[in-house]
Coordinates of C-alpha atoms in Angstrom, one line a residue:
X10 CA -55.0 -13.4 -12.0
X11 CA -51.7 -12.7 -13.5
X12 CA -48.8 -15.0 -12.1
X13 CA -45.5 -13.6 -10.9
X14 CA -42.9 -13.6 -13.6
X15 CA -41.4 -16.9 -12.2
X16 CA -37.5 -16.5 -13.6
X17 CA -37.1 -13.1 -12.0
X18 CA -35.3 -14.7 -8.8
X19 CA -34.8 -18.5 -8.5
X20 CA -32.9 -20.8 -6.1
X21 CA -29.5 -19.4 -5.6
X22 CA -27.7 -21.8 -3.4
X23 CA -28.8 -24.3 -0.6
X24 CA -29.2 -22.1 2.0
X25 CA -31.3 -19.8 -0.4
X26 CA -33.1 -22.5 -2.2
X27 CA -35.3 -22.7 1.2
X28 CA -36.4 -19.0 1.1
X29 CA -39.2 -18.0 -0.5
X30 CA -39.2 -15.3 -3.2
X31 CA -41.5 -13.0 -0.9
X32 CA -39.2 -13.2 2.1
X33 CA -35.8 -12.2 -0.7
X34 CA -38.1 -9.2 -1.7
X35 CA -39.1 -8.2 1.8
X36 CA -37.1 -9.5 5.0
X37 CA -33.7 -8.8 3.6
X38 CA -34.1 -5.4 2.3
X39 CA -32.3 -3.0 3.7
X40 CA -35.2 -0.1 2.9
X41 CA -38.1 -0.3 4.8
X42 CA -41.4 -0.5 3.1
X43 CA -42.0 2.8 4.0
X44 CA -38.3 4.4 3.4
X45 CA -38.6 3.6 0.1
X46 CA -39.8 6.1 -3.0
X47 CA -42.8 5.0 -4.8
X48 CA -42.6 5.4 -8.3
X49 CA -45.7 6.8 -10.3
X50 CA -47.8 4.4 -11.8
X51 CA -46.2 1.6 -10.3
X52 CA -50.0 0.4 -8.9
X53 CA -51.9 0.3 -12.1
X54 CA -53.8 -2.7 -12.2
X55 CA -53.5 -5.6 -14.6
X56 CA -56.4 -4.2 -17.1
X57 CA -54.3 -0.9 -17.7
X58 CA -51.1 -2.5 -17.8
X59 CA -49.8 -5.6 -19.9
X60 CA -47.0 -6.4 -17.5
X61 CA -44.7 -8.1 -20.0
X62 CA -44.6 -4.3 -21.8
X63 CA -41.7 -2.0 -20.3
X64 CA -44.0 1.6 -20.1
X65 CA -43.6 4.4 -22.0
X66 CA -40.7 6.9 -21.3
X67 CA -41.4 9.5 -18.3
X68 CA -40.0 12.6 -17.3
X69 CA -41.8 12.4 -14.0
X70 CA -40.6 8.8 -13.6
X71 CA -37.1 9.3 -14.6
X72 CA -37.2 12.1 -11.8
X73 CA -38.2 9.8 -9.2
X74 CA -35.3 7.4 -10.2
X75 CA -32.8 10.0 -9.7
X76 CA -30.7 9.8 -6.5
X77 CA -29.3 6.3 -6.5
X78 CA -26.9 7.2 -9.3
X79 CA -25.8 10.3 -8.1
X80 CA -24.6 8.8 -4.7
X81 CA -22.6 6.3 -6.2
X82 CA -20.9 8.8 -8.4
X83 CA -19.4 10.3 -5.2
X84 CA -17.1 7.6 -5.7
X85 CA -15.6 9.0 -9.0
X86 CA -15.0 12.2 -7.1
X87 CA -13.8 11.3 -4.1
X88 CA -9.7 12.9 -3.2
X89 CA -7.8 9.7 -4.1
X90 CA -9.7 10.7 -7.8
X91 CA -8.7 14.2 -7.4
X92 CA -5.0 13.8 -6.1
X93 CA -4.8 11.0 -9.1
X94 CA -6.7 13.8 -11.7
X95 CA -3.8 16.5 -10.4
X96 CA -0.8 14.4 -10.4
X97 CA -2.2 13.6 -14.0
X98 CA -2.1 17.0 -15.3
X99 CA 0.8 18.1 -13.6
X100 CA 2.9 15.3 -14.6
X101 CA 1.0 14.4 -18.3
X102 CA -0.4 17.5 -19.4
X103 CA -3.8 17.2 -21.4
X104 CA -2.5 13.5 -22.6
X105 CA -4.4 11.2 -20.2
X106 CA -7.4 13.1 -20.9
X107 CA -8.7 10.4 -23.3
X108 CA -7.9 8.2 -20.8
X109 CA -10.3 9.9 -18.0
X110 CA -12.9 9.7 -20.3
X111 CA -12.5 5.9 -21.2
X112 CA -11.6 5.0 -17.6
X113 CA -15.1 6.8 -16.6
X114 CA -16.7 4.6 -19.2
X115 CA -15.9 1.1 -17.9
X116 CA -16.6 2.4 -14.4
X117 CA -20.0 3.5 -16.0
X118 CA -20.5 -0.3 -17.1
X119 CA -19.5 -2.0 -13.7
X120 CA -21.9 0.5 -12.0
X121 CA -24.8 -0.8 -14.2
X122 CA -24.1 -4.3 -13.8
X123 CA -24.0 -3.5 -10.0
X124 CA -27.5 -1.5 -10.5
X125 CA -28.6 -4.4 -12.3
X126 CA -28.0 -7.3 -10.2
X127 CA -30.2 -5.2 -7.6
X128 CA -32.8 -4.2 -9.3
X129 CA -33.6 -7.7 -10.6
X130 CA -33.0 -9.6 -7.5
X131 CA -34.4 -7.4 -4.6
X132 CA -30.9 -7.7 -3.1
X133 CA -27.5 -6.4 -2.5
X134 CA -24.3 -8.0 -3.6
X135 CA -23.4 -8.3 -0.3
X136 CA -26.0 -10.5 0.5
X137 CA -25.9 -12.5 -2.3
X138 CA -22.5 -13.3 -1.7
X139 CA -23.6 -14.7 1.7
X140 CA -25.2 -17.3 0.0
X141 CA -23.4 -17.9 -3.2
X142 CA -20.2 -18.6 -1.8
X143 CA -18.9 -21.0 0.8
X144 CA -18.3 -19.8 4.2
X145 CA -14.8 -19.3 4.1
X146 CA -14.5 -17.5 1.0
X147 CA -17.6 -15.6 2.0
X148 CA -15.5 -14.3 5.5
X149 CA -12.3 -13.7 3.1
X150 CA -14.4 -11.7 0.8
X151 CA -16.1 -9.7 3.8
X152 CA -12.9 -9.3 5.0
X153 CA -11.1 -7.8 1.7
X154 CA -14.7 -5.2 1.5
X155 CA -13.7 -3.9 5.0
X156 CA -10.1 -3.4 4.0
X157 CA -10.5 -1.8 0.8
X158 CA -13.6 0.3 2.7
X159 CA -11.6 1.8 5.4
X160 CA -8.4 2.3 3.0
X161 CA -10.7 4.3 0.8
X162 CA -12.2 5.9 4.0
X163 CA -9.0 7.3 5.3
X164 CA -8.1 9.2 2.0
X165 CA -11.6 10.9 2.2
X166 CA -11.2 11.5 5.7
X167 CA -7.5 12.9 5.5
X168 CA -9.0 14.8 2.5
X169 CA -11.6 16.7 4.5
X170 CA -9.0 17.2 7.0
X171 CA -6.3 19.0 4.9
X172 CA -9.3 21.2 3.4
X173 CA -10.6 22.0 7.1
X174 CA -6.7 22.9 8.0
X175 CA -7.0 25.4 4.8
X176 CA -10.1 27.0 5.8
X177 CA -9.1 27.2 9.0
X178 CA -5.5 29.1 8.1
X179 CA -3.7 26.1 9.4
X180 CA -5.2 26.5 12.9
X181 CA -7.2 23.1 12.9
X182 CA -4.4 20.2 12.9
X183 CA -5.4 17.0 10.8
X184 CA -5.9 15.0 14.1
X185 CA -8.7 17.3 14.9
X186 CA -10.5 17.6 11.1
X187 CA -10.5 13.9 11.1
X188 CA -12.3 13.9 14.3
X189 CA -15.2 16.6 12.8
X190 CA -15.3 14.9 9.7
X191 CA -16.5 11.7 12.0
X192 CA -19.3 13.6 13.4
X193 CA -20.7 13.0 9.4
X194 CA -22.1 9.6 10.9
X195 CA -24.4 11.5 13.0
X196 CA -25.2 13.7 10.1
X197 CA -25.8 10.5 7.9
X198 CA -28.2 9.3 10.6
X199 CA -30.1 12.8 11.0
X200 CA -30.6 12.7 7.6
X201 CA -31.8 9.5 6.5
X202 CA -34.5 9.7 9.2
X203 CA -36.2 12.4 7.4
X204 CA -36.1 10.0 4.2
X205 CA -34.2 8.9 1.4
X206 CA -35.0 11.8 -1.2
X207 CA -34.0 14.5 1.7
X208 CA -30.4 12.3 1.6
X209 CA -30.1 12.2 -2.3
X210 CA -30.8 16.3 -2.0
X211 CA -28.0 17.0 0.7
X212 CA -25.3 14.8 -1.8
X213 CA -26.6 16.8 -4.9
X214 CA -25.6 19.8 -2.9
X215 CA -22.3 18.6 -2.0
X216 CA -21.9 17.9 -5.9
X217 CA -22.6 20.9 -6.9
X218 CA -20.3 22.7 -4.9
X219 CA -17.6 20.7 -6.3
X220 CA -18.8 21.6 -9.4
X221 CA -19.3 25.2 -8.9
X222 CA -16.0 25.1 -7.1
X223 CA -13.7 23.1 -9.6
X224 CA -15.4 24.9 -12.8
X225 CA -14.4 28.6 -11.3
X226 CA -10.8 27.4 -10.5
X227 CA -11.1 26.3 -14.4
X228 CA -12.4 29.7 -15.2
X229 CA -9.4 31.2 -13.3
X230 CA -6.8 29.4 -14.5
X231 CA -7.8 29.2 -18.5
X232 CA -7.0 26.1 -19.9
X233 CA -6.3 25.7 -23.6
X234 CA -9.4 24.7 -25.6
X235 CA -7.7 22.9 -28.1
X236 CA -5.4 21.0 -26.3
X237 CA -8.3 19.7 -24.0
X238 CA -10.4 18.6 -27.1
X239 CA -7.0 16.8 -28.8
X240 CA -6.2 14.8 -25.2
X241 CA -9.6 13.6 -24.7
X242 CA -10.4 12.5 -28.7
X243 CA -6.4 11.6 -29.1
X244 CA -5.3 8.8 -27.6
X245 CA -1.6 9.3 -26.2
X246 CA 1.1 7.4 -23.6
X247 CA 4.3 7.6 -22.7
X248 CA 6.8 5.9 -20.7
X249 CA 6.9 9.0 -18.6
X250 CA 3.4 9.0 -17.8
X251 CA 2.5 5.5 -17.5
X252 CA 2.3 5.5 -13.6
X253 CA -0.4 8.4 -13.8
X254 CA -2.6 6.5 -16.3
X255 CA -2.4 3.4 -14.1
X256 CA -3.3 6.3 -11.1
X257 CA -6.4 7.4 -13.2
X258 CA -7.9 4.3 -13.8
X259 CA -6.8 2.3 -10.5
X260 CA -8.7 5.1 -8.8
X261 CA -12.0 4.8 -11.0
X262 CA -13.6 1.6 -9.8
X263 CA -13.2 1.3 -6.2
X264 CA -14.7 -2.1 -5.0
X265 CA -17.0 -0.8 -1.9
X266 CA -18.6 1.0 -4.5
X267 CA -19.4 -1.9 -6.4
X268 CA -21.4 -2.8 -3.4
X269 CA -23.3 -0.3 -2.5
X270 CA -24.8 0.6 -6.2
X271 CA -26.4 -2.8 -5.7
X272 CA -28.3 -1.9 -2.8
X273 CA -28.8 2.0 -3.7
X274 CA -31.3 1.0 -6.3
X275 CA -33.4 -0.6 -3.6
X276 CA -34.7 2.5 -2.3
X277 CA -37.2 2.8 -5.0
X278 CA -40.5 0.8 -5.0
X279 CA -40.9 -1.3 -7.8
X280 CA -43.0 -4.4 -8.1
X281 CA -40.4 -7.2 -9.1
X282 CA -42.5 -9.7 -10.4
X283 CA -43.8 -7.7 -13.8
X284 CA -41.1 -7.9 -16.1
X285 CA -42.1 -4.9 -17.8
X286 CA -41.7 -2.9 -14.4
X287 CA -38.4 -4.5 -13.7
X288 CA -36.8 -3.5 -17.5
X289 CA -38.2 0.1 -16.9
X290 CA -36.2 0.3 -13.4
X291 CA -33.0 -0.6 -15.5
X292 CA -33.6 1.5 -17.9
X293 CA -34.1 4.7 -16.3
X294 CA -31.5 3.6 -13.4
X295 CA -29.1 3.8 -16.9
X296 CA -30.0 6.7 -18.2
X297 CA -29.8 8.2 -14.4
X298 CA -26.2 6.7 -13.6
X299 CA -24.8 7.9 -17.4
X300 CA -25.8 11.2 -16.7
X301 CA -24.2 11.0 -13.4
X302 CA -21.2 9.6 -14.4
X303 CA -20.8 12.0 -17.2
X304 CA -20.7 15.1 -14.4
X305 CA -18.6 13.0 -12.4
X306 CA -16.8 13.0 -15.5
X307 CA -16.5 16.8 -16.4
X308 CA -15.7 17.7 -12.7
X309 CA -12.8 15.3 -13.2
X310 CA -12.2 17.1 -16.5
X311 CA -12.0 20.2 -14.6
X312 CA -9.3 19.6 -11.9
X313 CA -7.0 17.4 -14.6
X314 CA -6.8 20.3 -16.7
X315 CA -6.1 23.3 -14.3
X316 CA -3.2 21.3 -13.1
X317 CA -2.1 20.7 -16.6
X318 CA -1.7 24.4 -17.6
X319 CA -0.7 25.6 -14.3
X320 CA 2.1 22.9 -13.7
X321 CA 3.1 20.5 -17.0
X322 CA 6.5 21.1 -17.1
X323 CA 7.5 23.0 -14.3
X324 CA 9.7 22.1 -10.8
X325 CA 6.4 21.8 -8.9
X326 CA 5.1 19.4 -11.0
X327 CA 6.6 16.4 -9.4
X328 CA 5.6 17.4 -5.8
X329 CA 2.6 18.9 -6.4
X330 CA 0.0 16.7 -4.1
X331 CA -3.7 17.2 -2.4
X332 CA -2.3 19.0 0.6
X333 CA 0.1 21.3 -1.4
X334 CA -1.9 22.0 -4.4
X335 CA -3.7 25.0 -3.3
X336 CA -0.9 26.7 -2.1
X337 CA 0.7 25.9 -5.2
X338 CA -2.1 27.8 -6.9
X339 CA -1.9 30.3 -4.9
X340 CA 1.3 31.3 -5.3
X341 CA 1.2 30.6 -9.1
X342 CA -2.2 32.6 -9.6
X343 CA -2.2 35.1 -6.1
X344 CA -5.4 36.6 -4.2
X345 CA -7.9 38.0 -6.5
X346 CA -11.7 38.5 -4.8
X347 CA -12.0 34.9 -3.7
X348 CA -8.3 33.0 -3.4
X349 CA -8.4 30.2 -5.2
X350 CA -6.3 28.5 -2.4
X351 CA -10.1 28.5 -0.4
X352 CA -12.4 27.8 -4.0
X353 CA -9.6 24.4 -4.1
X354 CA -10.6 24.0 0.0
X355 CA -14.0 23.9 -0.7
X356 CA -14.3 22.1 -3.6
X357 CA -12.3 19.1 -1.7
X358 CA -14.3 19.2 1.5
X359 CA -17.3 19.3 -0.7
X360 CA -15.6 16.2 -1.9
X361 CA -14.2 14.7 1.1
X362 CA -17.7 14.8 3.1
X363 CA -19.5 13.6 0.6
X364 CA -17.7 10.3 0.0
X365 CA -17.4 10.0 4.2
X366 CA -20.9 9.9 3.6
X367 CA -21.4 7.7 1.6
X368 CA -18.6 5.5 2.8
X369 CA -20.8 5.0 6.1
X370 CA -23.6 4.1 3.6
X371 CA -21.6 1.2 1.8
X372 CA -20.0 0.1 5.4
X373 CA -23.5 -0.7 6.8
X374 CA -24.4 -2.7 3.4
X375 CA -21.4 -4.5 3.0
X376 CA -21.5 -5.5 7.1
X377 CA -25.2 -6.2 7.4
X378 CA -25.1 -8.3 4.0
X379 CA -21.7 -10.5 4.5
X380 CA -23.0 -11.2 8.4
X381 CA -26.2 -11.5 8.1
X382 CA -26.7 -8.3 10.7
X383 CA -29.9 -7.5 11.6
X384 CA -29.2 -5.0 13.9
X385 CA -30.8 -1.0 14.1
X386 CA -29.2 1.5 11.6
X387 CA -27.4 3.6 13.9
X388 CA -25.9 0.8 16.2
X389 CA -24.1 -0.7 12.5
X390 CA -23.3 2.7 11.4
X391 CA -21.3 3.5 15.0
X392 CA -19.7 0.3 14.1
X393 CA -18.6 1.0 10.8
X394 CA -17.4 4.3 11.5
X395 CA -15.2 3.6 14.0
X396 CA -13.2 1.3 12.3
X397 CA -12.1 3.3 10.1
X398 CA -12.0 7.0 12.2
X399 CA -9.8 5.2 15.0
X400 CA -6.8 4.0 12.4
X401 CA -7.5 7.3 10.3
X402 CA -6.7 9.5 13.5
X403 CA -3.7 7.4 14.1
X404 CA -2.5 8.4 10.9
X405 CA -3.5 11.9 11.1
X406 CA -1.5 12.3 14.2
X407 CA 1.2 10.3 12.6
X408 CA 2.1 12.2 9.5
X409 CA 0.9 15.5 9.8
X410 CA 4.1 17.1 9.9
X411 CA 5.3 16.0 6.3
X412 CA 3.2 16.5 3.4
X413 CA 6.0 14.3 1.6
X414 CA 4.7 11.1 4.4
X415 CA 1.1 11.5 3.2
X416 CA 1.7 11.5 -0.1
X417 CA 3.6 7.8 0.4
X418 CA 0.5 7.2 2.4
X419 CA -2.2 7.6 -0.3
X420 CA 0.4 5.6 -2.7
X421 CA -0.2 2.7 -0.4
X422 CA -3.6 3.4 0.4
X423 CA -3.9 3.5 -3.6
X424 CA -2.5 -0.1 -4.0
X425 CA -4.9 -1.2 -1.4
X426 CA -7.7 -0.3 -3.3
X427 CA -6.4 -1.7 -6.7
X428 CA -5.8 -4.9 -4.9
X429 CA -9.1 -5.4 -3.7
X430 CA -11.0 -4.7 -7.1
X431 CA -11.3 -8.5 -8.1
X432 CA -12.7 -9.2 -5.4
X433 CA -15.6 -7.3 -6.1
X434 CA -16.0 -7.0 -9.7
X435 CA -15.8 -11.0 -10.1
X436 CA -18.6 -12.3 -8.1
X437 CA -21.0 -9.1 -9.0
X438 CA -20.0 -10.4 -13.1
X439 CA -20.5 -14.1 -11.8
X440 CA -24.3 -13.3 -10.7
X441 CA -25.1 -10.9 -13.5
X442 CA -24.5 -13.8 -15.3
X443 CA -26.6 -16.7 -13.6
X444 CA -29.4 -17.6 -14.5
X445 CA -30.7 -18.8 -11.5
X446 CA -30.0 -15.4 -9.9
X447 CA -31.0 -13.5 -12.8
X448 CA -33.5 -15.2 -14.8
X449 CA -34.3 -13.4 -18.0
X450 CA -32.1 -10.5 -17.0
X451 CA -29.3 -12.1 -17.1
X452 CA -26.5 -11.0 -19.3
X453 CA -26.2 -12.2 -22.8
X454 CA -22.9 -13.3 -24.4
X455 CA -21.5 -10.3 -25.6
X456 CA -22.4 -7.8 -22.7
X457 CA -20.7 -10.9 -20.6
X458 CA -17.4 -10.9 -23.2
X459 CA -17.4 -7.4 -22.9
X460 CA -18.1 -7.1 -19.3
X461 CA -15.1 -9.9 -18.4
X462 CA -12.6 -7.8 -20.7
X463 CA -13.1 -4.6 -19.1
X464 CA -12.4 -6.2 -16.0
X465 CA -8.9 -7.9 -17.0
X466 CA -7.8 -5.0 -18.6
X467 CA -8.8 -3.2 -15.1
X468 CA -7.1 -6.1 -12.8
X469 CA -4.1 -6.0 -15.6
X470 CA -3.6 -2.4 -15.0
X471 CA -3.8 -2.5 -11.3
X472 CA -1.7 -5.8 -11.4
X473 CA 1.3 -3.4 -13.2
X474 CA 0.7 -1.0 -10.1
X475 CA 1.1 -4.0 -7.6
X476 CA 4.4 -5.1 -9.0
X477 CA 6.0 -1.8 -9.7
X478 CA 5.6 -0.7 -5.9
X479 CA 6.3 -3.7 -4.5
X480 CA 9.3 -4.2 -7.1
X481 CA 10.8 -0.1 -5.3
X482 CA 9.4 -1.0 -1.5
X483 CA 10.3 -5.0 -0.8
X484 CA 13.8 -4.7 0.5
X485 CA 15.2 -7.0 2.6
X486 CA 14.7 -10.7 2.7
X487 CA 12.3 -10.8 5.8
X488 CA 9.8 -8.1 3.8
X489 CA 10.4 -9.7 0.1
X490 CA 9.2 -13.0 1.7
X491 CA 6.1 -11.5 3.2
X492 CA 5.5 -9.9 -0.1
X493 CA 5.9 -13.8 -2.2
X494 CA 3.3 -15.2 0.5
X495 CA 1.2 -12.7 0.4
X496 CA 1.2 -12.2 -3.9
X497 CA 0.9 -16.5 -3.5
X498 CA -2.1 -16.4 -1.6
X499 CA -3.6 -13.3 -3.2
X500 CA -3.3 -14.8 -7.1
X501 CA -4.8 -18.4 -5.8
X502 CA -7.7 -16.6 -4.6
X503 CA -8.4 -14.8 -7.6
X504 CA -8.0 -18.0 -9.9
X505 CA -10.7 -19.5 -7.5
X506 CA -13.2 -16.9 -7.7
X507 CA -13.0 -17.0 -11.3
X508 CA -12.9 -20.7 -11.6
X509 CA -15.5 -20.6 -9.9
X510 CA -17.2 -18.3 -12.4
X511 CA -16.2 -19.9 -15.3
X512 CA -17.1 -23.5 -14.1
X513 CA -20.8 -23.3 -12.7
X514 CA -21.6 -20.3 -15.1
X515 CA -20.9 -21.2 -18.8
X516 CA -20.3 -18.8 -21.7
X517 CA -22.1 -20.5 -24.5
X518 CA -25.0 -23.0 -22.8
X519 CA -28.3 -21.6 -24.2
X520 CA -31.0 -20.7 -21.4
X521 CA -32.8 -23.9 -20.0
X522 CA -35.5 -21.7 -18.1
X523 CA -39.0 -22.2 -19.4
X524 CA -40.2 -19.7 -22.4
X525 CA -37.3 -17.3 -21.2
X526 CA -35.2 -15.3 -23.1
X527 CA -31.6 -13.8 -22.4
X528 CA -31.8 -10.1 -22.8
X529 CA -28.7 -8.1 -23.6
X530 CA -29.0 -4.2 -23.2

């Protein structure tokens, strides 16, 4: 009889070096034998199958990996993407087209490390965090996921909200769309009881309505053909514009997402100690998250570029903002059959549900995993939702008089997110890149190189965003010291989790693992 392929998952720490391979693969999952999709031909015995041979491409196959992908895409479409995409166009034109494209790409290659890392390993990054890092930096980083979680959660929320005030002709406050929009976590529950592939179905819905929607307002408004082909092949910035690009690709990689791409890719059933099984998961979980990631991208496409030739260069352009921008619309291009004040509406609660949704997905991953939570679904879920519904009310009921107080509001909730990034996108490149995690999957040199450099230039960028709000909002001395500590603390932090990176995981030492070598793909 065959033996396991040995490097797939060693020792990862001392409180992991005691846990058997089987218990990684089975008690910590957080799919249930029997929640999870089996893949066709994933039983074949040893006779019909040389298990060190990734299988022939599938149609069929590739089919049953599609879902995962998908869901995290949500997270390229959420409204802090869209208000980014409109302030874009409004502001930039068709310039920062190239840059939407580009932005979606590196956000493509974070999402396949994360897809990766929990393919390979059976587990989450969450989880392997836990036992990675040392309990303090393992709280610290829990702590960061939560923040960055419900800052993300309240601009999906508030999004939802605003689009249920439109629908409604203004007779449903914010206060009371947030508090529908919670009921999702209910929904969420309903759903995944009747299995994962009846979930994936209700989110490809959801993205397709924003599709549908976003593509008609396209249709309606008429961009030019020409200019949208020069801004996405031309590359183009301005001094003028340089706060949008840093909007478009701040918003791109949000760090829960990072998280729950990991544990996503669990759903399917796939027999992690043949190699050859293994390499064929990552292979069609790429193709599936490209072709994601490429509508996410088009959608994206879509809303930049109505806003572009509807408002580049005029008054409105500098106030134009998620809960205005329909009525600007309106007003610009009146009734018709269907107002495209309500396609905008539903396109954004399309867009505000579905990344609720999956926001209550990530917050039970990212909880269970750091804690160690073995509690029922539902019960974590509850938990999750909650704290981030309670402060999102509080700011619904707080600015939803001025449309000019939520715009500040996402700006902030904006910087939250950008500040959070490293502190997800370091340790998942950190594991991709150990062997001991990885085994023969881990990455080579020059997916690493390239992997590391996308992320500076993505901490860079966001780093710029830091200091220029901070530089217009720290005044006074009790606020600009605050700011010092906290930008102190913040940056030592950082240079530790990537110490730590660099120091047990070197660049150049050649694999010492038995007849095993480094792939790079």
């Amino acid at each position: 009889m065959a033996e396991p392929y040995e490097p797939l998952l060693s020792a990862t720490s001392t409180a992991a070096s005691t846990t058997t391979t089987n218990q990684l693969f089975e008690d910590e999952g957080e799919f249930e034998p029997n929640e999870k999709v089996h893949v066709v031909g994933i039983k074949e015995s040893d006779a019909e199958f040389d298990d060190s041979k990734t299988p022939p491409f599938s149609w069929k196959k590739l089919w049953l990996f599609t879902g995962p992908g998908f869901l995290m895409s949500i997270a390229f479409l959420d409204p802090g993407n869209l208000e980014a995409d409109l302030q874009a166009g409004a502001i930039a034109g068709y310039s920062l087209l190239w840059l939407l494209f580009w932005a979606t790409a590196m956000g493509l290659l974070i999402q396949l490390l994360s897809a990766r890392l929990g393919v390979v390993t059976g587990r989450h990054l969450a989880e392997l965090c836990r036992d990675e890092y040392p309990d303090w930096a393992r709280y610290l980083l829990w702590v960061m996921a939560e923040v960055a979680l419900i800052g993300s959660d309240i601009q999906e929320v508030i999004g939802s909200a605003i689009a249920l005030k439109i629908l409604s002709h203004g007779y449903l406050p914010l206060w009371c769309g947030v508090l529908i929009t919670a009921s999702d976590c209910f929904l969420f529950l309903f759903l995944e009881s009747y299995g994962v592939r009846k979930l994936e179905a209700v989110f490809a819905l959801l993205i397709g309505t924003m599709g549908l929607s976003f593509a008609w307002m396209f249709g309606e408004t008429k961009p030019s053909g020409s200019e949208l082909l020069v801004g996405v092949v031309v590359p183009k910035l301005s001094s003028k514009t340089i706060q949008q690009a840093v909007g478009v690709v701040g918003c791109i990689i949000m760090p829960h997402n990072v998280f729950l791409h990991s544990a996503l890719v669990q759903s399917r059933d796939i027999d992690k100690t043949k190699r050859g099984r293994v390499q064929e998961a990552i292979n069609y979980y790429s193709i599936e998250s490209t072709l994601a990631l490429v509508v996410s991208f088009i959608i994206n496409l879509f809303v930049m570029t109505v806003f572009a030739k509807s408002f580049y260069g005029t008054p409105e352009a500098e106030t134009v903002g998620l809960s205005n921008a329909g009525y600007y619309l309106q007003d610009k291009y009146g009734g018709g059959l269907f107002p495209i004040l309500y396609i905008w509406a539903i396109g954004l609660l399309a867009a505000g549900q579905s990344s609720t949704l999956t926001g209550t997905y990530a917050g039970q991953f990212i909880m269970g995993g750091f804690l160690n939570l073995r509690i029922k679904k539902w019960i974590r879920a509850l938990i999750t939702r909650s704290c981030a519904i309670i402060p999102t009310v509080f700011v619904a009921l707080l600015f939803d008089t001025s449309d000019d107080m939520l715009d500040v509001l996402n700006e902030w909730l904006n910087v939250l997110q950008s500040i959070q990034i490293p502190f997800a996108v370091i340790p998942l490149l950190y594991l991709v890149s150990k062997e001991e995690v990885m085994g023969a999957f881990r990455i080579g040199l020059v997916l690493k190189t390239l992997a590391w450099l996308v992320a500076a230039l993505v901490i860079v960028i966001n780093g710029y965003l830091m200091v220029e709000f901070f530089s217009g909002e720290a005044r006074g001395l009790l606020f600009g010291s605050i700011v010092c500590a906290f930008t102190a603390a913040y940056v030592a932090f950082v240079m530790y989790l990537i110490w730590r990176s660099i120091s047990i995981s070197s660049w150049f030492t050649p694999s010492k693992t038995k007849n095993v070598v480094t792939i790079v793909n």
